[in-house]
Short mmCIF file of C-alpha atoms in Angstrom, two decimals:
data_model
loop_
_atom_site.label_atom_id
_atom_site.label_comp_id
_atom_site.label_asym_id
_atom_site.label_seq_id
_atom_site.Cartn_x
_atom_site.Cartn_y
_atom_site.Cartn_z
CA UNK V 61 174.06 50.52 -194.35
CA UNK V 62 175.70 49.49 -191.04
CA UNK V 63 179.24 50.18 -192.05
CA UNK V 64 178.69 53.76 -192.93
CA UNK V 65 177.19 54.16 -189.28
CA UNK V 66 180.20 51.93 -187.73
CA UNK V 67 182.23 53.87 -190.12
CA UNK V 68 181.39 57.59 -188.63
CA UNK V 69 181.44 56.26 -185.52
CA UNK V 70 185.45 55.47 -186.13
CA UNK V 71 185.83 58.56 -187.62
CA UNK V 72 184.14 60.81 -185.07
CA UNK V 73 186.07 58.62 -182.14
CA UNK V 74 189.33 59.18 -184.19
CA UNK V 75 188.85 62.72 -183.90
CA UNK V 76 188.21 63.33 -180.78
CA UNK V 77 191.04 61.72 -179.32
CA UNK V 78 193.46 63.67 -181.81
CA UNK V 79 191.32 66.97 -180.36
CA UNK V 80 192.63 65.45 -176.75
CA UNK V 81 196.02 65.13 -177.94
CA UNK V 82 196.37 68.41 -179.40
CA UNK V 83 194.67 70.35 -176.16
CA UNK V 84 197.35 68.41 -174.36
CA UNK V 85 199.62 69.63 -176.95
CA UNK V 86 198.28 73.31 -176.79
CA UNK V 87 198.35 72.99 -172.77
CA UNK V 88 202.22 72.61 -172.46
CA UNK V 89 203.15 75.52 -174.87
CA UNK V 90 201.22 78.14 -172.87
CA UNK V 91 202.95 76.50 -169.77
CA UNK V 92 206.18 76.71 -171.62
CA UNK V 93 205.67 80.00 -173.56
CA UNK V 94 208.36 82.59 -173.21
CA UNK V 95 206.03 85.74 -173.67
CA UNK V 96 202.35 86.82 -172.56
CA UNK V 97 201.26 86.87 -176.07
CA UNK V 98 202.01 83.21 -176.80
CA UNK V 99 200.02 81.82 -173.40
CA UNK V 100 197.20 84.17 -174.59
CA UNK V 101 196.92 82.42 -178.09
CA UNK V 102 197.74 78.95 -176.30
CA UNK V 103 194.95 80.01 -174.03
CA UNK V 104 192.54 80.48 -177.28
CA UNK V 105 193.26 77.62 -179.36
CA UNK V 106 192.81 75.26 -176.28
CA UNK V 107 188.87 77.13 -176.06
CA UNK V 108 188.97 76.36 -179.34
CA UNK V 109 189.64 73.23 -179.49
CA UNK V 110 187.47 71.94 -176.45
CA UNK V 111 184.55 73.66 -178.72
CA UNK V 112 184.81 71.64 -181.24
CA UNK V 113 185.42 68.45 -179.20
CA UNK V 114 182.40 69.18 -177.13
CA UNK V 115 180.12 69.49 -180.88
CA UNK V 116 182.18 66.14 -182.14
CA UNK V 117 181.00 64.29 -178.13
CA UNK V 118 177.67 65.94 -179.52
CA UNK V 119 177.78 64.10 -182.24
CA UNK V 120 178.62 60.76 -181.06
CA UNK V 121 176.18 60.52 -177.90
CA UNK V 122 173.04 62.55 -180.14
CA UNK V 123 172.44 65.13 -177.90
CA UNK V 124 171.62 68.74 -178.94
CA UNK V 125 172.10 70.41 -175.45
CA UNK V 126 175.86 70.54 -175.61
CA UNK V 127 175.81 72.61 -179.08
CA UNK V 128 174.01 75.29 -176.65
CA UNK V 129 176.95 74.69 -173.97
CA UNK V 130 179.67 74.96 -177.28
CA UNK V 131 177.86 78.82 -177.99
CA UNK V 132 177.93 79.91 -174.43
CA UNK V 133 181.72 78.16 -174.39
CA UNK V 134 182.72 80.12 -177.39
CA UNK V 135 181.25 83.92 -175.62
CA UNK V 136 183.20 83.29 -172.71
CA UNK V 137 186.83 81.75 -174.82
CA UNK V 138 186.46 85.18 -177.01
CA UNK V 139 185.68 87.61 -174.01
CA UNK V 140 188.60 85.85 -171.81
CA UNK V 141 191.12 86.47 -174.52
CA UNK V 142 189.76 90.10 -175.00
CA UNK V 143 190.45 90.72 -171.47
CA UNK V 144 193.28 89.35 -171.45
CA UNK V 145 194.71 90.74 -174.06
CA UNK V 146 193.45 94.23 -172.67
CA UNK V 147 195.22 93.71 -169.52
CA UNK V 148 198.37 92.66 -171.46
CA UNK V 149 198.49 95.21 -173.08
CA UNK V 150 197.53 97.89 -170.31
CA UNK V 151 201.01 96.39 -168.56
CA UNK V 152 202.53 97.32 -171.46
CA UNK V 153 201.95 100.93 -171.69
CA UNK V 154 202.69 101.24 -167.89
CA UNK V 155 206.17 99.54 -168.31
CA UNK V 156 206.52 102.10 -171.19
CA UNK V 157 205.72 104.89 -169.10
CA UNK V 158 207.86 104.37 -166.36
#
């Protein structure tokens, strides 16, 4: 069955390189968002996406390190939007205040 092999090979390349675009994609609207709140969710799907391109590269070289590395990717994307949410929001009050 060498074309099912060749053929998740193509498929698994394929993907990747549509994950690259849409990073890319993802990178210029939180360079080009108008408010905090859309950089912040910018910020998350870019984490992720690079998760799930770092599982697909997983994939395609066969090694099962780099699903540890997507874990310890996905703690630190969720506690980076957290905090930066928080601090968003923090700003908020304090403009509200004054």
């Amino acid at each position: 069955m060498p074309e099912v092999e060749t053929l998740k090979e193509i498929l698994l390349i394929s993907s990747a390189v549509f994950l690259s675009v849409t990073i890319f994609i993802s990178l210029l609207r939180a360079t080009l968002g108008s408010r905090y709140s859309d950089r912040i969710i910018a910020g998350s799907i870019i984490g992720t996406k690079v998760i799930v391109l770092i599982a697909v590269l997983a994939l395609i070289i066969g090694e099962n390190y780099l699903a540890d590395i997507c874990l310890i990717y996905a703690i630190i994307n969720f506690l980076s939007v957290v905090v930066l949410a928080r601090s968003v929001l923090e700003k908020k009050e304090e403009d509200e205040e004054e």
